[in-house]
Structure formats: C-alpha cells, structure tokens
Short mmCIF file of C-alpha atoms and ligand atoms in Angstrom, two decimals:
data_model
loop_
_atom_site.label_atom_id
_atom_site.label_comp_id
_atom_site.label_asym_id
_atom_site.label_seq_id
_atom_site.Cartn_x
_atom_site.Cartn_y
_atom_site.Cartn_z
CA UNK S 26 0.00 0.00 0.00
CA UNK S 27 1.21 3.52 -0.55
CA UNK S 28 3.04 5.17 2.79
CA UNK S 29 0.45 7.52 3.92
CA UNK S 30 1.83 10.85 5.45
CA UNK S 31 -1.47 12.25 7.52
CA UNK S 32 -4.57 10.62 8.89
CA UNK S 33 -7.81 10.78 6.75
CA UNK S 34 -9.32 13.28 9.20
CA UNK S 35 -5.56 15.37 9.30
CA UNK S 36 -5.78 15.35 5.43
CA UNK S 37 -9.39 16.93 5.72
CA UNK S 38 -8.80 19.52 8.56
CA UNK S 39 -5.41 20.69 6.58
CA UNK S 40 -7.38 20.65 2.80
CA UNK S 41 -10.31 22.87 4.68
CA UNK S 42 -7.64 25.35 6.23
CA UNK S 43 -5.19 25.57 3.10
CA UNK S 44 -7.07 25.23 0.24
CA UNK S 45 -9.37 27.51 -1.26
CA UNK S 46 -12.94 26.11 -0.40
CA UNK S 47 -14.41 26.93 -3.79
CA UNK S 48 -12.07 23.93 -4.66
CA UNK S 49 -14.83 21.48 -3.98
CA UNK S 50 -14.32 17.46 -3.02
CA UNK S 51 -16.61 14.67 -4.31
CA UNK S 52 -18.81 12.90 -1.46
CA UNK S 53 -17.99 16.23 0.11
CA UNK S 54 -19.83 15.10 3.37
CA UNK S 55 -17.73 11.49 3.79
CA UNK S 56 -14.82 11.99 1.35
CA UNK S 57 -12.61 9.48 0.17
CA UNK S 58 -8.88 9.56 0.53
CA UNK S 59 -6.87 8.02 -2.48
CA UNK S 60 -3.86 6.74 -2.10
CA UNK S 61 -3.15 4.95 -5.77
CA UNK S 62 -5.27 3.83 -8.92
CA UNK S 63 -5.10 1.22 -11.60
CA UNK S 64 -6.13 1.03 -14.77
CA UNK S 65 -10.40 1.39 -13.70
CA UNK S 66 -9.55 1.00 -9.92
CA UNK S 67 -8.70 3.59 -6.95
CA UNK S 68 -7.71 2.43 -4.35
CA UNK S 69 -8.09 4.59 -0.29
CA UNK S 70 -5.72 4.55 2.74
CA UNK S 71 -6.90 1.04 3.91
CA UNK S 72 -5.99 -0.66 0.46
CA UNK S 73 -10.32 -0.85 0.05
CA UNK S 74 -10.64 -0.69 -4.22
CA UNK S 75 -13.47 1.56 -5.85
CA UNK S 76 -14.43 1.34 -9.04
CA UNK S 77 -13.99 4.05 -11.24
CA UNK S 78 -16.79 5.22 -13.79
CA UNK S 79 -16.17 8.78 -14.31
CA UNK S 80 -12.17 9.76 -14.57
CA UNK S 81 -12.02 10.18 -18.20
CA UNK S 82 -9.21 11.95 -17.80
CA UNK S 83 -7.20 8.86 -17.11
CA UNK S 84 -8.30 7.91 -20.41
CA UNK S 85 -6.22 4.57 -21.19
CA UNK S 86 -6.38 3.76 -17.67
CA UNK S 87 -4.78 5.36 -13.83
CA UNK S 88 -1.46 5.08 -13.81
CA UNK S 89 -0.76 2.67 -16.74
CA UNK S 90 2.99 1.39 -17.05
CA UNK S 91 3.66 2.47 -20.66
CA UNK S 92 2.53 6.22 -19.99
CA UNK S 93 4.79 6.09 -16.90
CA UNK S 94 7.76 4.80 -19.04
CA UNK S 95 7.61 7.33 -21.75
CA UNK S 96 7.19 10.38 -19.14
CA UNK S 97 9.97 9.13 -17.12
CA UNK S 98 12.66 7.90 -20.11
CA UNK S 99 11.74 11.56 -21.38
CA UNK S 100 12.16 13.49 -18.11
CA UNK S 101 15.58 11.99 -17.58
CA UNK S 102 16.53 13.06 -21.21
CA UNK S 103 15.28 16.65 -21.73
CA UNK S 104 12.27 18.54 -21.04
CA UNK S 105 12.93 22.00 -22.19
CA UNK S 106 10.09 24.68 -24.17
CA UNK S 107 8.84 24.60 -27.60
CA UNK S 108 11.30 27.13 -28.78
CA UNK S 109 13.99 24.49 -29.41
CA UNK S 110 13.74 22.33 -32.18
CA UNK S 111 12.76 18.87 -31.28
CA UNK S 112 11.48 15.63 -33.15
CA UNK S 113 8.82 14.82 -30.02
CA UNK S 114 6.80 18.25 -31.16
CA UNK S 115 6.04 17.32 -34.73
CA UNK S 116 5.85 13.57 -34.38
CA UNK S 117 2.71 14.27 -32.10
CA UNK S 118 1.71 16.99 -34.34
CA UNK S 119 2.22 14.20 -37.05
CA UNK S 120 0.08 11.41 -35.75
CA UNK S 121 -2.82 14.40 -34.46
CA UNK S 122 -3.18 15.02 -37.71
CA UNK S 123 -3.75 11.52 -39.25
CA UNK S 124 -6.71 11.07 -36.97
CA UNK S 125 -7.97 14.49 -38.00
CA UNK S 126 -9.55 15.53 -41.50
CA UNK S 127 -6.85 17.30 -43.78
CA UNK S 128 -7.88 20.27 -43.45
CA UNK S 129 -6.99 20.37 -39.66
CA UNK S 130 -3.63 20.39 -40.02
CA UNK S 131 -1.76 23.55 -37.80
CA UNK S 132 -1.75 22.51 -34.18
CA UNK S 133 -1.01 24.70 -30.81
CA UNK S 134 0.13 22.54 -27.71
CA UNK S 135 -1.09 24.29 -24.41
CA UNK S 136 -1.86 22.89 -20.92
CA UNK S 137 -5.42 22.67 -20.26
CA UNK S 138 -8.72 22.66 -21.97
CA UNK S 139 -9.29 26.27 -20.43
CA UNK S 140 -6.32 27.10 -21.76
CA UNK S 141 -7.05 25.74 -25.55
CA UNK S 142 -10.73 27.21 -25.64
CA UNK S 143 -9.27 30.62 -24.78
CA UNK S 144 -6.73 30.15 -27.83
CA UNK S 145 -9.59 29.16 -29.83
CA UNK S 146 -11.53 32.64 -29.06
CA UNK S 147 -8.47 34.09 -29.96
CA UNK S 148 -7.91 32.47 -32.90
CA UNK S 149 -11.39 32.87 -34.23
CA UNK S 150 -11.55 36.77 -33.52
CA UNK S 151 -8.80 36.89 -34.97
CA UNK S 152 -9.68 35.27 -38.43
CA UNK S 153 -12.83 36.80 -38.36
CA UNK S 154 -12.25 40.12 -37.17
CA UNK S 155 -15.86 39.13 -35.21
CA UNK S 156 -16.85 39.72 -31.76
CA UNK S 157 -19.53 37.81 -30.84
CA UNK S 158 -20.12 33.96 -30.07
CA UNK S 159 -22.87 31.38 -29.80
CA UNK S 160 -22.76 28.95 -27.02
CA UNK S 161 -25.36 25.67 -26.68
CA UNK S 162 -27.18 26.17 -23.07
CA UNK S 163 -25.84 24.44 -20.17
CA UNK S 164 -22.43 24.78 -21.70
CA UNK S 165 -19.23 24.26 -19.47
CA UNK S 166 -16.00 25.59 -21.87
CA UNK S 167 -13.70 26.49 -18.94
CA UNK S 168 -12.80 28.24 -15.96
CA UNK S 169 -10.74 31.52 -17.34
CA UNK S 170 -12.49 34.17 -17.24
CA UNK S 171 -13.01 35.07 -21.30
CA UNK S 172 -14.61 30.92 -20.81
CA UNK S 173 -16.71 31.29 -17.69
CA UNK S 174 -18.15 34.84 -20.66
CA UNK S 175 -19.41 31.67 -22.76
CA UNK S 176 -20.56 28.99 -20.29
CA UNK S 177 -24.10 29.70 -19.45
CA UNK S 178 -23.85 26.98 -16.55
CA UNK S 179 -21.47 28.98 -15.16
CA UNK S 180 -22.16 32.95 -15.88
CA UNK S 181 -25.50 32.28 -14.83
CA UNK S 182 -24.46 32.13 -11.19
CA UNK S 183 -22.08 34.50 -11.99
CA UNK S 184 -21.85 38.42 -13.42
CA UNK S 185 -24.51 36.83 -15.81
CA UNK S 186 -24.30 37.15 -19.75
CA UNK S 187 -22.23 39.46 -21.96
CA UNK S 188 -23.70 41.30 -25.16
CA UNK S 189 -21.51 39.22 -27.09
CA UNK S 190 -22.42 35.68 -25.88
CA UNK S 191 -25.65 34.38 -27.32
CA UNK S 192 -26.76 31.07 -26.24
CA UNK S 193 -28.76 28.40 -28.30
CA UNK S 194 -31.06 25.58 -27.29
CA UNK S 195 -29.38 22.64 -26.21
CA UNK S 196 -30.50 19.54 -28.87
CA UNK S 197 -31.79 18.00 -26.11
CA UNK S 198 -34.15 15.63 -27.80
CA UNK S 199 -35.14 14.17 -24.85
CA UNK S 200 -36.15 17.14 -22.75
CA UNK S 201 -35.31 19.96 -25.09
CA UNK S 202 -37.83 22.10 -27.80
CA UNK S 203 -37.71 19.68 -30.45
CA UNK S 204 -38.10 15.72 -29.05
CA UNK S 205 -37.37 12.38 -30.47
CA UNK S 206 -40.62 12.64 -32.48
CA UNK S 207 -39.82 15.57 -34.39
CA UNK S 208 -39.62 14.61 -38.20
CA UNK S 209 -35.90 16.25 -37.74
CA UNK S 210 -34.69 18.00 -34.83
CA UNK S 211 -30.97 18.54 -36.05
CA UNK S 212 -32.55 20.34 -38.89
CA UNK S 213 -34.71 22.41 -36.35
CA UNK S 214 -32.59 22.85 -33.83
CA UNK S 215 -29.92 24.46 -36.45
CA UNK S 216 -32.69 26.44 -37.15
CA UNK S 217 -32.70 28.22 -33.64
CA UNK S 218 -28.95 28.62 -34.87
CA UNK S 219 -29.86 30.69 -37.69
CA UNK S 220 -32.32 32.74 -36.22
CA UNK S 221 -30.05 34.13 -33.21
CA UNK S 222 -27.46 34.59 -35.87
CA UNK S 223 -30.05 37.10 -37.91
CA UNK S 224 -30.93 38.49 -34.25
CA UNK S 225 -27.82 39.28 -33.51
CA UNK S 226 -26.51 40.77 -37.60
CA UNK S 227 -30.22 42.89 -37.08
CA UNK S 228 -28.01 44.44 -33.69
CA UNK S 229 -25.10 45.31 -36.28
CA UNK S 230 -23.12 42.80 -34.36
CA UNK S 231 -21.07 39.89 -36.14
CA UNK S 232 -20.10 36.40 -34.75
CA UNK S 233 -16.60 35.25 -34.65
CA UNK S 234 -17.36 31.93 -33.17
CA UNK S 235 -19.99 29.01 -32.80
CA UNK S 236 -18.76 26.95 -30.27
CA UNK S 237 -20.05 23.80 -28.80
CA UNK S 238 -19.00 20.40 -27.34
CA UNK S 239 -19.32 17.23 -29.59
CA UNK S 240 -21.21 15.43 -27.02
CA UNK S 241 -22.84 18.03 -24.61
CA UNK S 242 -21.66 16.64 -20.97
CA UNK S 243 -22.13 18.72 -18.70
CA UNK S 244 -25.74 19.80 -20.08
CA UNK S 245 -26.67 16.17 -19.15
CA UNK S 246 -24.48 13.99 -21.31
CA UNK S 247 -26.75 14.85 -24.80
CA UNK S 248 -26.50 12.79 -27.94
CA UNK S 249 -26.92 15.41 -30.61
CA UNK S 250 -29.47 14.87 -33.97
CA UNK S 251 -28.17 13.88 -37.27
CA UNK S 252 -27.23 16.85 -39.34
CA UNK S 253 -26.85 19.41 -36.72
CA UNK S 254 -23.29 20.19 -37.12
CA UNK S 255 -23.48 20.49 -40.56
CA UNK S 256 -26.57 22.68 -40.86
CA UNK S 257 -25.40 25.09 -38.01
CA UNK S 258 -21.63 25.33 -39.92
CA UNK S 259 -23.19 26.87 -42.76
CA UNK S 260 -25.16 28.96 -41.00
CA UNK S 261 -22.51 30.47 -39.37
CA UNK S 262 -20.10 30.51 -42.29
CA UNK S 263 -21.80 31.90 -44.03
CA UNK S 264 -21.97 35.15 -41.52
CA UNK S 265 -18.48 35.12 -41.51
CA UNK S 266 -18.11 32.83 -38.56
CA UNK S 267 -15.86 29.92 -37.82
CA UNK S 268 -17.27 26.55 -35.77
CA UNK S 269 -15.18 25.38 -33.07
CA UNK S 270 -15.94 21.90 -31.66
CA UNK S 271 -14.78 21.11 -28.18
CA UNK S 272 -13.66 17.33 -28.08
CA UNK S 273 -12.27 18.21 -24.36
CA UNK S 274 -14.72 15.46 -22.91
CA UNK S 275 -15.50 13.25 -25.68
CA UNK S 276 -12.25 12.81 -27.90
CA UNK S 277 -9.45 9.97 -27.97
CA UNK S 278 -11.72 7.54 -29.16
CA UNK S 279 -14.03 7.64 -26.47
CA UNK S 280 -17.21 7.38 -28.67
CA UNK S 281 -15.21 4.10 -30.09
CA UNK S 282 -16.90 4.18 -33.20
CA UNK S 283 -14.77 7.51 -34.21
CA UNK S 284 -11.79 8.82 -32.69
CA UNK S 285 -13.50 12.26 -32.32
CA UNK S 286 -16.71 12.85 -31.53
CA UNK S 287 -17.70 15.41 -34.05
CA UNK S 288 -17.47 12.06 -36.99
CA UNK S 289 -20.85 10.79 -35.67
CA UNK S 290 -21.96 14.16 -37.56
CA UNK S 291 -21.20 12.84 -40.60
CA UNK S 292 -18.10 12.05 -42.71
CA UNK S 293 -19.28 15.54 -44.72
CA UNK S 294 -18.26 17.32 -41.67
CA UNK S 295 -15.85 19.54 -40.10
CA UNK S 296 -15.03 22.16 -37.74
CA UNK S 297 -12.79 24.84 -38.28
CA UNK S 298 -11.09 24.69 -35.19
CA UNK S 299 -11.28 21.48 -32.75
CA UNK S 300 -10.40 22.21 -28.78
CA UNK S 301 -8.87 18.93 -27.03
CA UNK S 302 -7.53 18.13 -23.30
CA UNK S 303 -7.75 16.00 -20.84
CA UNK S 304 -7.45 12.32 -21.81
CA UNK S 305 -4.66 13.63 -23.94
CA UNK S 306 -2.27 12.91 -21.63
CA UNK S 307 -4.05 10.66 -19.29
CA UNK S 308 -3.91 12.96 -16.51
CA UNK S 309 -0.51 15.15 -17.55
CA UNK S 310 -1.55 18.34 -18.03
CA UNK S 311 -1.76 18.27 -21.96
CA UNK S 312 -4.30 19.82 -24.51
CA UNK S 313 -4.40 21.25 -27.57
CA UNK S 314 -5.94 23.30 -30.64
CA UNK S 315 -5.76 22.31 -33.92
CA UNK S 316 -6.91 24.34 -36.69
CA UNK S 317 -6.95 25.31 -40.57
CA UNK S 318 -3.75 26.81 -42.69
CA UNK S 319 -6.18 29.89 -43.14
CA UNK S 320 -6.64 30.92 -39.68
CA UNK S 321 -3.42 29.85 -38.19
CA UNK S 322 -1.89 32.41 -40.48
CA UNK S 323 -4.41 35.03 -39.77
CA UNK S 324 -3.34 34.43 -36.36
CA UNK S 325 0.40 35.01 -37.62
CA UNK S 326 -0.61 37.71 -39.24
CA UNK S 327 -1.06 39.78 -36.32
CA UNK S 328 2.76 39.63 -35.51
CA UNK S 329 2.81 38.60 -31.79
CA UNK S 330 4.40 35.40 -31.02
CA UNK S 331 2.36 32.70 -29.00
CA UNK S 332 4.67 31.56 -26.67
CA UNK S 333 3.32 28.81 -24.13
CA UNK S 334 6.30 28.06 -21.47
CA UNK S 335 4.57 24.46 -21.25
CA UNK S 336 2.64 23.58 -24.26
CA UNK S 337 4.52 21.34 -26.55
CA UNK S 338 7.76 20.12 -24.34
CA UNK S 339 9.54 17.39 -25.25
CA UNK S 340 7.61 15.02 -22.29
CA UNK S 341 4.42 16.48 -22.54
CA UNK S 342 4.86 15.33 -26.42
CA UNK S 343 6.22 12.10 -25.22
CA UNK S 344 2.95 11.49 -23.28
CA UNK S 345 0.49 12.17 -26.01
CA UNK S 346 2.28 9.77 -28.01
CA UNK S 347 2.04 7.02 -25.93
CA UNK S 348 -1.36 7.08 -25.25
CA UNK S 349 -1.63 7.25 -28.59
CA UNK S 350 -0.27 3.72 -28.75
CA UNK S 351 -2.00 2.45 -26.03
CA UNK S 352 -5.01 3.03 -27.32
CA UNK S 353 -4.39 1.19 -30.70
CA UNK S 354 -2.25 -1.52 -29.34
CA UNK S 355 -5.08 -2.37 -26.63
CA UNK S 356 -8.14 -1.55 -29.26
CA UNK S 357 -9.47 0.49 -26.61
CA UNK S 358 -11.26 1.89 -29.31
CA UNK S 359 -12.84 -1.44 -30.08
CA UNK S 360 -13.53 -1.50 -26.08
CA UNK S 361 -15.71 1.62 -25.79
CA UNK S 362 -17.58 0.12 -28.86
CA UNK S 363 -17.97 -3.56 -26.72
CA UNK S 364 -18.65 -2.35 -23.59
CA UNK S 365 -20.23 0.78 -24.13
CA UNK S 366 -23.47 -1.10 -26.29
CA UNK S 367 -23.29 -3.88 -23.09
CA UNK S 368 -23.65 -1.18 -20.69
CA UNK S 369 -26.44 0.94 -22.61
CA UNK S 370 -28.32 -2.66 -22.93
CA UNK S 371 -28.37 -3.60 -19.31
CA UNK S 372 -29.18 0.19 -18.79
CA UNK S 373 -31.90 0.07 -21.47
CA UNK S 374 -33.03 -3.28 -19.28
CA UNK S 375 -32.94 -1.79 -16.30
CA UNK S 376 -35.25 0.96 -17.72
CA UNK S 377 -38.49 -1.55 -18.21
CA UNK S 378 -38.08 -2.30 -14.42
CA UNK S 379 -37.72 0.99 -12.94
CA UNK S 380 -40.21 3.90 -13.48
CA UNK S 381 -37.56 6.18 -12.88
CA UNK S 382 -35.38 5.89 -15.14
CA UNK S 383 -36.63 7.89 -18.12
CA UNK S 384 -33.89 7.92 -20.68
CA UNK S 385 -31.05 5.94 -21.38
CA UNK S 386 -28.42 7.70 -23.77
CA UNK S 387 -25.18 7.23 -24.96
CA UNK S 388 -22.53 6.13 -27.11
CA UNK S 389 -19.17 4.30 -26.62
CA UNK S 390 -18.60 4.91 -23.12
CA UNK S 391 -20.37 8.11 -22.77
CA UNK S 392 -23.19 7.05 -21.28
CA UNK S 393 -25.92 8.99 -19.11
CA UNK S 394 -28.92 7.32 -17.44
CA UNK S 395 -31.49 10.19 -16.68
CA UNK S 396 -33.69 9.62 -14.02
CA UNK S 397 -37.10 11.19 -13.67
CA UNK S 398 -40.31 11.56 -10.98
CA UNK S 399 -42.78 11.00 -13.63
CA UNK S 400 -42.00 9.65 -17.23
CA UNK S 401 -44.63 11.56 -18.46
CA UNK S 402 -43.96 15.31 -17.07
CA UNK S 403 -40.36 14.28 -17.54
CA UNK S 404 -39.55 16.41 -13.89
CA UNK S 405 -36.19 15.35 -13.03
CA UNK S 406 -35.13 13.22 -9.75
CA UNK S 407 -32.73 15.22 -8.86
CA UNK S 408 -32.42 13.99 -4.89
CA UNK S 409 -32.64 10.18 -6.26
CA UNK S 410 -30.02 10.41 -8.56
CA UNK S 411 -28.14 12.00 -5.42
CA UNK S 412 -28.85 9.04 -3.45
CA UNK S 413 -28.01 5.90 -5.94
CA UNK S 414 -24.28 8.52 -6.18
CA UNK S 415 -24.24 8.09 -2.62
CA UNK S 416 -25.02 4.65 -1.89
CA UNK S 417 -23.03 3.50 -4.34
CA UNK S 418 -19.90 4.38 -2.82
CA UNK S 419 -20.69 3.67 0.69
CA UNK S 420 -22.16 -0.22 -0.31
CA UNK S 421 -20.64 -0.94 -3.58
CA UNK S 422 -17.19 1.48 -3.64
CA UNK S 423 -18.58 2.47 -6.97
CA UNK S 424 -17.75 6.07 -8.02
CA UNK S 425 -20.56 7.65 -10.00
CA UNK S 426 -21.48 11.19 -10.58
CA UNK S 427 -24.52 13.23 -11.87
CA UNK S 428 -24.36 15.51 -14.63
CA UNK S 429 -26.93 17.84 -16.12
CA UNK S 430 -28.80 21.09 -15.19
CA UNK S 431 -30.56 19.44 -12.58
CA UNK S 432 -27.48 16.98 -11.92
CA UNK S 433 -30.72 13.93 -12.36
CA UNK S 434 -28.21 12.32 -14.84
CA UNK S 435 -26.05 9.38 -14.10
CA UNK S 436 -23.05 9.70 -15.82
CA UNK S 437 -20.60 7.11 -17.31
CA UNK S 438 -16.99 8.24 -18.39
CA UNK S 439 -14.80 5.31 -17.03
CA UNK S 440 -11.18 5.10 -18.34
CA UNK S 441 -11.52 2.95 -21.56
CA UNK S 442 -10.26 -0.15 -20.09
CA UNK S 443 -13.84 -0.70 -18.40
CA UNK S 444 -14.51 -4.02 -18.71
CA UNK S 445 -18.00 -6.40 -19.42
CA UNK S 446 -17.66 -7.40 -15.93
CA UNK S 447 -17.48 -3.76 -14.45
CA UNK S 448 -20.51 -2.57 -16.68
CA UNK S 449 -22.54 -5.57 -14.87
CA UNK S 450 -21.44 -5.14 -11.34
CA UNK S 451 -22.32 -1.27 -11.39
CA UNK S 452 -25.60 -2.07 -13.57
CA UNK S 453 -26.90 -4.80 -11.06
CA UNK S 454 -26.06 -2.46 -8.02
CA UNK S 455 -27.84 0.37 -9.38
CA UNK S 456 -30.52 -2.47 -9.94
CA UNK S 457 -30.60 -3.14 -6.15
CA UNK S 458 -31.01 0.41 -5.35
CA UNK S 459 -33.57 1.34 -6.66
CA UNK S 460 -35.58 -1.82 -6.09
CA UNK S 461 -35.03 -1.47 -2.64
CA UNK S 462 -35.62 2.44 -3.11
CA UNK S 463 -39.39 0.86 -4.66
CA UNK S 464 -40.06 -1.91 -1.75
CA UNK S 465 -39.73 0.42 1.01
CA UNK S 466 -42.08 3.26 -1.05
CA UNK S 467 -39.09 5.88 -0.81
CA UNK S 468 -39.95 9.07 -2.13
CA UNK S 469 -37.13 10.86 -1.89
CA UNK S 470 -37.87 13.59 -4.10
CA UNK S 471 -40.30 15.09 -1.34
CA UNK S 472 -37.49 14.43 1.30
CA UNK S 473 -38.42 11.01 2.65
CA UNK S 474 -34.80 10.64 3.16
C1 LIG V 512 -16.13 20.54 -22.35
C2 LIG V 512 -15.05 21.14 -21.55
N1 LIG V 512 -14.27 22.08 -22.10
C3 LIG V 512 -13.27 22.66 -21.42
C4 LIG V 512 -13.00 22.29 -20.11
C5 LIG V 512 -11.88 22.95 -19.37
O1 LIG V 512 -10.81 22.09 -19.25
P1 LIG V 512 -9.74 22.25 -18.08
O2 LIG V 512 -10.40 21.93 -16.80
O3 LIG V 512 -8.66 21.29 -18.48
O4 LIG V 512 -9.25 23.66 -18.14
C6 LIG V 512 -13.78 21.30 -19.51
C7 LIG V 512 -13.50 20.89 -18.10
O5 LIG V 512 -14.26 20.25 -17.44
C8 LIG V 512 -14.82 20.72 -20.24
O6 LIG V 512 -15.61 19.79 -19.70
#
C-alpha cells in the first residue's frame, strides 16, 4: 500500500484550512482519501478498491505502465520549451493530424482545456475580425475568465451574460424544444442557430465563433441529432463565422466508433477549429488546438508570437504519443464500442423495471442514465439520482457522478479499459437500489430521506 503521510481526518482539517474552499471534493460530506489507482480502480488509505466510472481523464487507464515509461525515459533526457527544435513536437503533431480531416492540419500545444478554448476565441476573432459567439445552453467551456463569458452553466451564477455571448437551445431531444418525435430536430434545432445569428446581424453585431462540445456533458451527457453540425456550420459561415468543436470530454476515441466525436456528424463534416484536453495525456496536463492553414496564419498575421512556457515540451509530447499507442495496441477503441453497447443494454433493461429511469443515452462509453419523478412530465429526480451517487460508494465502492442542469443524470466516463464485468457489477447495483428504493415506497424527491 502507498506510505500515507497524515490521517484521513488530518488530510481533511489541513485541505479545509489551506485550500481555497471553492475547490470542492466529491462525497464532500464522507470523502474518500486516495492513495493509488489502476487502470479502472482507486484504491483509499486502507488498500479498500473503488471502481472508477467517471475519470475520463485517465483515459487509457490510472497510472498505466507504458505512460509512466515514456514520461519518465523523457524526463531523464530533456524537457525544455517549444522554442527548441525537437522531433517529439512534430511527431505528435504528425500522428494528431492523421486522426484528423486534412484540413486540420496547424496545431497549438497548451496545458489545459481552459487554456485551448481561450486560444480558440483568440484564434477565431482573430480570423474573423468578429466579436460575438454562440454557445449551446448548459455549456461548461472552462474556468478563465473570457470561458466562464461563454458557459451559461457557469455565468449564470455569476456576473450573468455578456452582449456578445448568445446562447442556443441545447438539442436535447429528450427534454429539449424539439423531441425524439420531431420529423428532424438537427434540422430544427440548427434552425434556432440561424435565427439568433439574424438576431444578432439585425443588432449590427457579427459572430466570430460558434462553439459547442461534440457530445454536450455537462448539459446532461446529450447525444446530438443527425445533421446538426453540418446545418449550423453553414449557417454560421456563411456570416463570416468559424465553428469550433470542443472534443475536451468526448475525444481519444471515447465514442469508439470515431476517434472524435464530431465524426458521428457525418463524414461531410468539419469544424474549423477542434479544442482537445484532458485524456490527452491521461492525466498530464496536456491539450491542444488544432486548426486550418487559413486561420493559423491570420493568427500570424497579427505579428505577436504565441509563446506557451509548457505547451509542446519534449515530455508532454512524449505522453500524447504514448497514449496514442495504447489506445491502438489495446483496441481500446474497439472496447468503448464492446462495452459501451453492453452497458447501454443492461441500462436500457434496467429501464423496463424501474419507473424512474426515463432515458437511457449514450454512445461508446459516454453514457448517461437520466432519471425522472414521472415519465410523463419528464420532472427530473434530482435527490434520487443523489442518493443511488451516494449509496453506491458507501455499499458498492462504486464512483458515480450526476451531470446535467438538474445533476438527475447518471453519468458514465470510465477510463476505456472498463470491462464487461465492471458494466454488470455497477448495472446490477444500481438495480438493487432502486428496487429497494421501490419496496420500502421511498420518495425521496419530497425528502423522505
Ligand atoms: C467541455 C469542456 N471544455 C473545457 C474544459 C476545461 O478544461 P480544463 O479543466 O482542463 O481547463 C472542460 C472541463 O471540465 C470541459 O468539460
């Protein structure tokens, strides 16, 4: 076991003095020291192993050996900035781009997904010589402060919204304006699209930027309609705008089917700039923007250098190479395809036994169960999907979280070495919950707990 330098309750009483507060823990009532992880597993101070279904950041798995390897056979080289010449840079570059359409081909290397959403503002002003963006509701694009401007689930809490941020319906066709039986939502939801974009040209204002996440997780882990990237890209091309997709959740493969996200739109599409971060390194900080020839050299054009002391060094590069190979040479790809359609079936089971569950959505492992008091007035269960979070850490050591704008959706992200075996255990306890939730009449949504 690891050596352990404080006592749980030490740890606690020195995290609540030292560190900011706003810094929030999971299970923030009973949380759970972690002393190491493997591949899906955690494991706390008394050795006792959890099962892991939401670090997607520790994409190929926590701690694997080959990632360690390459970091540490790199370290003990050279790690120095970007502004040396070095093979590690472009080699990553290299293989980016072969998962990438062609015309994605100029990447920046930065350090978080803040940190490449920012650039990507930049980058489209820039090009566009636009001020104004479109954000999808419920939208979470990072915590600088230009980002928190153009995440409604954040500035909504906050200062509230800018002039220049304009936010769309979320394609929720579940719970959103336009449902499954809708002839064809992605057409009408790009629709909404195009009529904020004449809204906002009627102001005399212009759009730089549509930006949006591939796979909507934070709004409640949506599955977008058929055709609404492409339909939305013209729109917004053709005032003058560029689309950005953020794969900062839902690249790497994760989907399984695609190595990013945005494919499932269609082979005919493509952004103009793609965001990407955390799995990229599998828990280094690592992320990236990749973008046309065109607006890269606008960007150029404006004479200041980017300099990012550590985007791009020689380990970071190192890392994103190996995961790279880990996920081909363990088909983790193949994986999220597997496991991910196992999991949504038992889920999808689970659903003609349980009243509560009202949707079941996903793809590869990105997988949310939404859970709801009445099928029919679709009002979400916000306290139960609290309590299944709950229980199944303190009877199962399952991690789980909730996800959404009323946090009533069960969300799957696991590193993409989940296995059949995990997607049953976590499926039958959720099973036991909420039968036992049933026999004993719980009502928690009008605080029987
Ligand atoms: C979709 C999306 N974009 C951007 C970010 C910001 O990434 P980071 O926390 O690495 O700055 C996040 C973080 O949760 C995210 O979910």
């Amino acid at each position: 076991m690891a050596e352990e330098r404080f006592r749980k309750e030490e740890t606690l009483e020195m995290r609540q003095r030292l560190i900011g507060q706003s810094c929030r823990l999971f299970y923030s009532e009973d949380p759970v020291k972690i002393v190491k992880a493997r591949g899906q597993y955690m494991f706390d101070e008394n050795g006792k192993r959890y099962l892991d279904c939401i670090s997607n950041v520790q994409h190929v798995g926590h701690c694997h050996p080959a990632i360690t390897k390459a970091a540490t056979a790199q370290m003990d080289l050279l790690n120095a900035n970007s502004r040396f010449l070095h093979d590690n840079i472009v080699l990553y570059a290299d293989r980016l781009a072969a998962t990438l359409p062609k015309k994605l081909s100029v990447f920046y290397f930065v350090n978080s997904g803040s940190e490449a959403n920012d650039l990507a503002l930049r980058l489209a002003e820039q090009y566009t010589r636009h001020e104004d963006v479109v954000v999808l509701d419920h939208a979470y694009h990072g915590h600088l402060k230009s980002l928190i401007d153009i995440s409604p689930y954040k500035f909504r809490k906050l200062a509230g919204q800018k002039e220049w941020v304009h936010v769309a319906p979320l394609p929720d066709t579940y719970r959103g304006i336009y449902r499954e039986e809708h002839p064809n939502p992605g057409q009408a939801y790009a629709d909404t699209v195009k009529h904020l974009i004449e809204e906002i040209n009627k102001k005399g204002q212009k759009i730089a930027a549509f930006f949006a996440e591939s796979l909507p997780s934070v709004g409640g882990q949506i599955i977008l309609p058929q055709g609404y990237f492409s339909k939305v890209a013209e729109h917004v091309r053709s005032a003058g705008g560029v689309f950005v997709a953020d794969e900062v959740q839902t690249g790497f493969g994760r989907t399984g089917t695609h190595f990013w996200a945005f494919q499932l739109q269609g082979e005919d599409f493509c952004p103009d700039i793609v965001t990407m971060g955390k799995p990229m390194g599998n828990g280094h900080p690592l992320a990236c923007v990749a973008t046309t020839v065109e607006i890269a050299r606008a960007f150029t054009a404006n004479g200041v250098e980017y300099f990012n002391t550590f985007g791009g060094t020689p380990v970071s590069c190192a890392i994103g190479l190996a995961v790279l190979d880990v996920i081909e040479k363990e088909d983790l790809r193949g994986n999220a395809v597997r496991v991910g359609a196992h999991l949504k079936d038992l889920l999808k089971k689970l659903q003609q036994r349980h009243e509560i569950i009202g949707d079941v959505r996903g793809v590869g492992l990105f997988v949310g169960l939404e859970l709801v008091i009445d099928r029919r007035t679709k009002t979400p269960a916000t306290k139960t999907a609290a309590w299944v979070v709950k229980r199944l850490k303190e009877e199962d050591q399952i991690f789980v979280s909730t996800d959404g704008p009323w946090e009533s959706v069960l969300k799957f992200k696991p590193p993409m070495c989940f296995s059949m075996e995990d997607a049953e255990l976590v499926v039958g306890c959720i099973d036991r919950i909420l039968t036992d939730m049933e026999a004993k009449n719980l009502k928690l949504e009008n605080e029987d707990i």
